[in-house]
XYZ file of C-alpha atoms in Angstrom:
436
model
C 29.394 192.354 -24.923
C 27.754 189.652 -22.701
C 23.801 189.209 -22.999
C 23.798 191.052 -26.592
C 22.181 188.787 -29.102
C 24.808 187.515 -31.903
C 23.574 185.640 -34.086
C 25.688 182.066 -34.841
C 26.295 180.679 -38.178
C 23.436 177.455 -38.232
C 26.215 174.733 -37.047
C 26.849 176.470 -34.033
C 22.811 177.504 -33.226
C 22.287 173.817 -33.693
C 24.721 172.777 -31.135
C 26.721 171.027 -33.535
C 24.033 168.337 -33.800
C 23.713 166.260 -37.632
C 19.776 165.108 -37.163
C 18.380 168.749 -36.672
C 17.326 170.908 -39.891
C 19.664 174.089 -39.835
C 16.843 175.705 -42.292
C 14.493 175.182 -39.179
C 16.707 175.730 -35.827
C 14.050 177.133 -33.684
C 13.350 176.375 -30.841
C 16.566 174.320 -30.089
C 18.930 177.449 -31.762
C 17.151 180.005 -28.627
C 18.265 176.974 -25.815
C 21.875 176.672 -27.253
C 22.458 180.633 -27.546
C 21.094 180.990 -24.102
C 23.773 178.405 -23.203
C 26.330 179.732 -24.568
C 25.807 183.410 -22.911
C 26.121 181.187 -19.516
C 29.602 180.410 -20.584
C 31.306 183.505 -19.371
C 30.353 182.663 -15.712
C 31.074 179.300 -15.710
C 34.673 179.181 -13.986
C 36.095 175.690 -13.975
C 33.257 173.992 -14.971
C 33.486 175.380 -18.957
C 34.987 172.543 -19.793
C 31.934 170.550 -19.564
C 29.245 172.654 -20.975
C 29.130 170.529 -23.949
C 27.184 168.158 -22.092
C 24.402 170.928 -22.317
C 24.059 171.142 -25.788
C 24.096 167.531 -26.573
C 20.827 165.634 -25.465
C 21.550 162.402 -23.246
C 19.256 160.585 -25.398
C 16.796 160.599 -27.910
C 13.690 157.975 -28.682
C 12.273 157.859 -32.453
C 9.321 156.087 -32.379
C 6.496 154.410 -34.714
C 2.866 154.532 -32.823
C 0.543 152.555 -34.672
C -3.216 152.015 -34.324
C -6.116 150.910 -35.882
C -8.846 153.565 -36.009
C -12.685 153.596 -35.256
C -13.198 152.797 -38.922
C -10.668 150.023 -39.472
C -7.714 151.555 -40.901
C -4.275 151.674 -39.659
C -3.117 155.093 -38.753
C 0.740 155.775 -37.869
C 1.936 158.908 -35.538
C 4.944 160.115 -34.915
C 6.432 160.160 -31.275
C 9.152 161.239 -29.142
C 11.166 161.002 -25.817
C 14.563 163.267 -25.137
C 16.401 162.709 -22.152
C 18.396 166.141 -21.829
C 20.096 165.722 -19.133
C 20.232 162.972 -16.244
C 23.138 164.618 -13.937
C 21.294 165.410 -10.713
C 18.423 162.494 -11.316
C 15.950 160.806 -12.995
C 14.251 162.747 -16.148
C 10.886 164.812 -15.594
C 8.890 166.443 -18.047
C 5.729 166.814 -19.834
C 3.996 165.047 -22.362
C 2.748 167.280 -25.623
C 0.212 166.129 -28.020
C 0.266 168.479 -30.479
C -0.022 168.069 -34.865
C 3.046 170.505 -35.319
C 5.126 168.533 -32.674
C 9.090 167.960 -33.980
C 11.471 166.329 -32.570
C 13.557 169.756 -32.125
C 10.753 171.137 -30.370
C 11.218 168.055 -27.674
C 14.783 168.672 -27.283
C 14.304 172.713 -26.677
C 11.634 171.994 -24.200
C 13.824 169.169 -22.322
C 17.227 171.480 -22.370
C 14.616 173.445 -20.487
C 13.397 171.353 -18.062
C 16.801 170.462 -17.420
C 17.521 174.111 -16.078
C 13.895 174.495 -14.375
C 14.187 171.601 -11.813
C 17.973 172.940 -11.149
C 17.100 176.097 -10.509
C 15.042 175.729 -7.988
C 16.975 172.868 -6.209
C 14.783 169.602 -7.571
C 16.493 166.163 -7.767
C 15.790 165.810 -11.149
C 17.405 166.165 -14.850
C 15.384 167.483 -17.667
C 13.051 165.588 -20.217
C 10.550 166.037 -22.757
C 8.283 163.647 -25.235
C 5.400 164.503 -27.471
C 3.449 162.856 -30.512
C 2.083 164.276 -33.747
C -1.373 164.281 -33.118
C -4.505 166.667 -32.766
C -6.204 165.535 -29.535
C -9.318 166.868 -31.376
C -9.141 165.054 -34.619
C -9.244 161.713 -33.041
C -11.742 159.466 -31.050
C -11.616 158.904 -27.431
C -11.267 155.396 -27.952
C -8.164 156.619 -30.588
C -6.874 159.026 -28.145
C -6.281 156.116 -25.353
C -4.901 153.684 -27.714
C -2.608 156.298 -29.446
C -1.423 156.936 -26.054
C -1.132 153.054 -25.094
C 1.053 152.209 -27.658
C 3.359 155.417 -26.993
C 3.642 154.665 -23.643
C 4.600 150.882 -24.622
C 6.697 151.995 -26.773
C 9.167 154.614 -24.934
C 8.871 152.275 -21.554
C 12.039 151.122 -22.322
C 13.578 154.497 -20.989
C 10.913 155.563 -18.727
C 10.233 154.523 -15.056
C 9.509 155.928 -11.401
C 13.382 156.093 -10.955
C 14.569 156.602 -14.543
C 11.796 159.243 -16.082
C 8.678 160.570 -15.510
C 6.652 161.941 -17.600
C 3.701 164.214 -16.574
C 1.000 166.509 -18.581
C 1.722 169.463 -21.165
C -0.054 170.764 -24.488
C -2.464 168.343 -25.193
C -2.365 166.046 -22.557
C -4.112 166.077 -19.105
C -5.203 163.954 -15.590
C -6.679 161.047 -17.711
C -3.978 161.072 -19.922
C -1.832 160.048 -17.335
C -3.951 158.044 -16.277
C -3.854 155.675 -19.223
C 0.152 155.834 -19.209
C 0.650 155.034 -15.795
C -2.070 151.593 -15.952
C 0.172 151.062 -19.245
C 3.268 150.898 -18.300
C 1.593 149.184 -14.448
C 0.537 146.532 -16.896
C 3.565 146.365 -19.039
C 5.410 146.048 -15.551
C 3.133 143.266 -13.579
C 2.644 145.646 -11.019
C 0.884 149.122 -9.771
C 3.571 152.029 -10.875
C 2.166 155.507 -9.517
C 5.306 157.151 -9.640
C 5.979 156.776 -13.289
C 4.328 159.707 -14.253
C 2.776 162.836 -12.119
C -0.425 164.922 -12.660
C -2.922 161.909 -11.923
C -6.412 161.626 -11.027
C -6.277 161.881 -7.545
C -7.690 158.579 -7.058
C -4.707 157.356 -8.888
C -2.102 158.818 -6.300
C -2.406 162.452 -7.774
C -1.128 165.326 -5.385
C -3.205 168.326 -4.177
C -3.178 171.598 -5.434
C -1.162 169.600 -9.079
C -3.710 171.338 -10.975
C -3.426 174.703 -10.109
C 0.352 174.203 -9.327
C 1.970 176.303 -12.573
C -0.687 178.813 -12.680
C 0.016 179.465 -9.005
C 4.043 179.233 -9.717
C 3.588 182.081 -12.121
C 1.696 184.148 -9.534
C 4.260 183.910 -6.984
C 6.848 184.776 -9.144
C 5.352 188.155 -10.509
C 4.197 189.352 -7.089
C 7.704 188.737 -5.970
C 9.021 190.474 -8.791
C 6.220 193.493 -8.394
C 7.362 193.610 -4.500
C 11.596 193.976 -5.686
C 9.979 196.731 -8.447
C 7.720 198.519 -5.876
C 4.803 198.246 -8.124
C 1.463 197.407 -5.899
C -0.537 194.511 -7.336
C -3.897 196.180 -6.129
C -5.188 197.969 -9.238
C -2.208 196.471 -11.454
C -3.268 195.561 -15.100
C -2.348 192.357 -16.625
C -2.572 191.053 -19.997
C -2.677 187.208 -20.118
C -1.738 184.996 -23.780
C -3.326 181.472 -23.320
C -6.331 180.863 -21.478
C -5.651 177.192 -20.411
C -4.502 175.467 -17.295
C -1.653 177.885 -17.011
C -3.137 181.524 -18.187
C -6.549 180.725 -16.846
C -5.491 180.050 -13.351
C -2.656 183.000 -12.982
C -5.810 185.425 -14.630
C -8.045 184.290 -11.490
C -4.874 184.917 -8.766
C -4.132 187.906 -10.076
C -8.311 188.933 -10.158
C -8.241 187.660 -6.414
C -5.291 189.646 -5.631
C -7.001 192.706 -6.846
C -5.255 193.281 -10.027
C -7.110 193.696 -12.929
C -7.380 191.590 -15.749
C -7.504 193.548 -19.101
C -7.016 191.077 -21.719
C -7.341 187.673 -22.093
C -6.563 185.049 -25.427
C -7.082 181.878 -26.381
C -6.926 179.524 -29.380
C -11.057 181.335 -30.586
C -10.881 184.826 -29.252
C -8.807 187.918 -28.212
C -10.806 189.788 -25.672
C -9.952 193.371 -23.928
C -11.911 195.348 -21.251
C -9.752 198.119 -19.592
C -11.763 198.347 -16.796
C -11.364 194.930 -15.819
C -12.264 191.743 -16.797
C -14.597 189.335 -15.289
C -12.306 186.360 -14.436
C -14.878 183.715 -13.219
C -17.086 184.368 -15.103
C -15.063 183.502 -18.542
C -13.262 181.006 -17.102
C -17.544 179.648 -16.473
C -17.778 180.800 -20.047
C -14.786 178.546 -21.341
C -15.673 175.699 -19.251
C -19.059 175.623 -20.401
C -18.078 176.257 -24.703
C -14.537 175.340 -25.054
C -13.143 178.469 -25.337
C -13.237 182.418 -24.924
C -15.502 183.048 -28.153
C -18.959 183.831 -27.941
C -17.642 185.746 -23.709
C -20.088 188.905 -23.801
C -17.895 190.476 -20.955
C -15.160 191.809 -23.429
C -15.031 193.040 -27.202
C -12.445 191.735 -29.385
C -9.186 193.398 -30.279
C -6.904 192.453 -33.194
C -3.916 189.840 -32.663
C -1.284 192.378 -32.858
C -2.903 195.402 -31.201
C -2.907 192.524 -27.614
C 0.820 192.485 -28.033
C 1.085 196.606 -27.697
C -1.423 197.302 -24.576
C -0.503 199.199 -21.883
C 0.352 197.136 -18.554
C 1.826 196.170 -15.654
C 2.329 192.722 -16.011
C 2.278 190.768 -19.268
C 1.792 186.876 -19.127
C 2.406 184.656 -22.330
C 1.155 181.375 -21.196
C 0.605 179.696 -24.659
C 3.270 177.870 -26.798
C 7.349 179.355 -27.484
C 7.899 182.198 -30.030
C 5.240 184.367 -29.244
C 7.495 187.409 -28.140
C 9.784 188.032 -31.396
C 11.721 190.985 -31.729
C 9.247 192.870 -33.672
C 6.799 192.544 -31.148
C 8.997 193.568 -28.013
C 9.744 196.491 -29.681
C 5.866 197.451 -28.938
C 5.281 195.867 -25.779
C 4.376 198.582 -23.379
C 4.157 195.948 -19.649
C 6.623 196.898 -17.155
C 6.598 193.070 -16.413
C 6.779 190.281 -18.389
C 6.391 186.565 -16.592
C 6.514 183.504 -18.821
C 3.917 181.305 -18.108
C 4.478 179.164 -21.160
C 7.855 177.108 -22.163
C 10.434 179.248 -24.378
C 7.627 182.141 -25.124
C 10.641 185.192 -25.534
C 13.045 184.745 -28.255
C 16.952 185.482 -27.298
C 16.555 188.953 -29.727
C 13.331 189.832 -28.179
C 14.549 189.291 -24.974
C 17.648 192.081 -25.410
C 14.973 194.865 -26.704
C 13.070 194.175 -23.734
C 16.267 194.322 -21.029
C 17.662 197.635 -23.210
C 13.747 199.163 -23.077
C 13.974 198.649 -19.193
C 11.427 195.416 -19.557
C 11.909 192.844 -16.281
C 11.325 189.371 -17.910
C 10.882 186.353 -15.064
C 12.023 183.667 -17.136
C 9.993 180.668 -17.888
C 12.461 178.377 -16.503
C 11.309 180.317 -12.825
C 8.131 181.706 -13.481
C 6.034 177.875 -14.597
C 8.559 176.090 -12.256
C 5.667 175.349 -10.046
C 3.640 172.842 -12.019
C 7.015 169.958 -11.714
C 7.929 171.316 -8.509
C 4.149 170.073 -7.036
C 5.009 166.859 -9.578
C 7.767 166.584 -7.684
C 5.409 166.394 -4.285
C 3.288 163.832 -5.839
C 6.426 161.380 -6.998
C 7.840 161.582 -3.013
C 3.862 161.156 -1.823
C 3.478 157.885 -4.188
C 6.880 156.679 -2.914
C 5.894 156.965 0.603
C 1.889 156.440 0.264
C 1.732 159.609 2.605
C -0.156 162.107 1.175
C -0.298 165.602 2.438
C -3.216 168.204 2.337
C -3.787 171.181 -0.194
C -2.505 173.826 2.403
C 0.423 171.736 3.409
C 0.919 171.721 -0.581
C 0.762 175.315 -0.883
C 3.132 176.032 1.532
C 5.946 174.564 0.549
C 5.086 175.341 -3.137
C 4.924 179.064 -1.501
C 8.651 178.601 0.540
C 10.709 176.953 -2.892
C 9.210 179.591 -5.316
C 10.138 182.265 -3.090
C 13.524 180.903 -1.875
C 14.613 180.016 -5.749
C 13.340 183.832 -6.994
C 15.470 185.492 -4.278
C 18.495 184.034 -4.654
C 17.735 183.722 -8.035
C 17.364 188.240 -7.847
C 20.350 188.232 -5.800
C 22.869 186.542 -8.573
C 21.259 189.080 -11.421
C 22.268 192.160 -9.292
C 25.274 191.032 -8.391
C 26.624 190.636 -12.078
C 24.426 192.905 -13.550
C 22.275 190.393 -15.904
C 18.995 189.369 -16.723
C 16.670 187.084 -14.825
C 16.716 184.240 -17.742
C 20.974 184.309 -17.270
C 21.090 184.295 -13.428
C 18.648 181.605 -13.248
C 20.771 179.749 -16.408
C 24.126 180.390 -14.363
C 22.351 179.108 -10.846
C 21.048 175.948 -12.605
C 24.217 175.400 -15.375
C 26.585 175.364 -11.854
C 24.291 172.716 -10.487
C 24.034 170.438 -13.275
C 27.930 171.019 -14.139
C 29.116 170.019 -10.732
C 27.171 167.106 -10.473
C 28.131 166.078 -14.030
C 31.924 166.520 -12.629
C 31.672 164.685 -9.461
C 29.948 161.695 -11.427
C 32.995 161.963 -14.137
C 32.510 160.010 -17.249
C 31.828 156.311 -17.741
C 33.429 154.217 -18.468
């Protein structure tokens, strides 16, 4: 039956693909199966789905530097290139110690989908390094990202592939890439990667841009379930630039906040809690420990609380199948990349559980990156609320018709938005043919 999880042996949940452990398929195994269930809608353009499953390209590389103390410390880095059909690559940058190279690929077979889903001129791309951000200098921190950026500019480039934040990474990191690869180049590149300083031809409203994406999409999806945000309870995983910001739109939309996580602390209050003041608290100490305006609940016990809306805005995995068999939201959005597993996410369609897929829901973060690669292009720049807007209108526009292609075949939000994206990138991979 279509959308029921079967699992494949490990050659097929690998894609076919030589270089990738079968012993440790995740997260790449949950992009390929949610590929193949894709297939049966496909029409005429089956015959190239392969292209889907096989990453464009992928960069190895060696980043050396010499630490604080004087020894020579080597990390390991990526680039993938999923997909370059519809345009040049986009996608974030993690730093992150348990970074693989099959996490990379998962996360750019996503982007890939995201930015054709809701209509950007972009294929899908991902690159990280094994590092904790923590564990390092400052001073080790910018040359570790120096030499990573020198050493994947060979395949990135305003019109080739642009990277922009993720897990780890943030404004100043992209800073330091962008004066990299400027100097690499001879010349001032602003549009090689998004999520600048502002000084630096950074776009309005960039930071708030996912957090406000995931927003949209669950009070769209509350307004098609009739379910009134005022009063609504919502659970939030991940406290960060994503979780954070979607907690303090949902407090300003009336909603209240009941639970709240991050890396130090798991905090509840059912009657509601204070938003701005813990995201003070967290600006102030790092994290949620130590926030007197919640008690603590175990790790598990967060995963079972009763909700409206349930946000997991951290890293993928989080939702296995065990746990959606005791999540009690009546909405789940997917703030982070990849959070629902493809077995979770059929016990949570069968228990009458509307996911809004990541590939929708955080779609708002690249699609303002997208704002700020057209502003640097032009050197016109437009204001927040001019920002907001058409954040607001291409949210909106890619959820409905997004809603529309679920009801009409009767499947899940994660396979409509698959099937509207899959035709996109298909077509334009068949009008380009192959070359040579």
């Amino acid at each position: 039956m279509t959308g029921m999880h079967t699992p494949l042996n490990d050659t097929s949940r690998l894609g076919g693909l030589s270089y990738l452990n079968p012993l440790a398929p995740e997260p790449w195994a949950s992009f390929v199966e949610q590929i193949e269930r894709v297939r049966p809608h496909l029409g005429s353009l089956e015959r190239w789905v392969e292209t889907l499953i096989r990453p464009k390209r992928t960069l190895i590389v060696d980043v050396p530097i010499e630490r604080d103390d004087g020894t020579v410390a080597h990390y390991e880095g990526y680039r993938v290139q999923h997909n370059l059909s519809r345009g040049p690559g986009k996608g974030g940058i993690r730093f992150h110690p348990d970074v693989t190279l099959n996490e990379v690929m998962a996360l750019a077979g996503w982007m890939t989908i995201k930015n054709a889903a809701v209509g950007l001129p972009f294929g899908g791309a991902k690159g990280g390094v094994r590092v904790d951000p923590g564990s390092v200098s400052k001073g080790e921190l910018q040359r570790i990202t120096r030499r990573f950026t020198s050493e994947i500019g060979v395949i990135i480039g305003p019109d080739r592939d642009i990277p922009a934040p993720d897990v780890g990474t943030n404004a100043m990191t992209m800073a330091v890439m962008m004066d990299t690869f400027s100097m690499n180049r001879g010349g001032t590149a602003t549009g090689v990667v998004t999520g600048k300083p502002i000084a630096l031809g950074g776009s309005l409203g960039r930071h708030e841009a996912t957090g406000r994406g995931v927003f949209i999409t669950a009070r769209e999806a509350a307004r098609h379930q009739q379910i009134p945000l005022e009063g609504a309870r919502v659970v939030v995983q991940g406290f960060g630039n994503v979780g954070g910001i979607g907690a303090r739109m949902f407090h300003d939309a009336g909603a209240r906040v009941i639970a709240v996580s991050d890396h130090t602390a798991i905090l509840v209050n059912h009657g509601g809690i204070d938003i701005p003041a813990a995201l003070a608290h967290v600006a102030a100490n790092g994290g949620l420990a130590g926030f007197a305006g919640a008690d603590t609940i175990d790790a598990e016990a967060f995963w079972g609380l009763e909700c409206e809306f349930l946000v997991p805005a951290a890293l993928e995995g989080q939702i296995t199948a065990e746990r959606a068999e005791r999540i009690r939201a009546r909405i789940v959005v997917e703030g982070a990349n990849g959070p629902t597993t493809p077995a979770a996410d059929d016990i949570l369609r069968e228990r009458g559980v509307l996911v809004v897929p990541d590939v929708l829901a955080n779609a708002g973060g690249v699609t303002v990156s997208y704002f700020e690669w057209v502003q640097d292009f032009s050197s016109f720049f437009w204001t927040e609320d001019e920002i907001n807007a058409r954040l607001e209108r291409i949210m909106v526009s890619a959820f409905d018709a997004i809603w529309k292609i679920a009801q009409e075949k009767a499947i899940s939000l994660r396979t409509a938005a698959f099937v509207v994206a899959c035709h996109r990138v298909l077509e334009a991979r068949a009008e380009r043919g192959l070359y040579p």
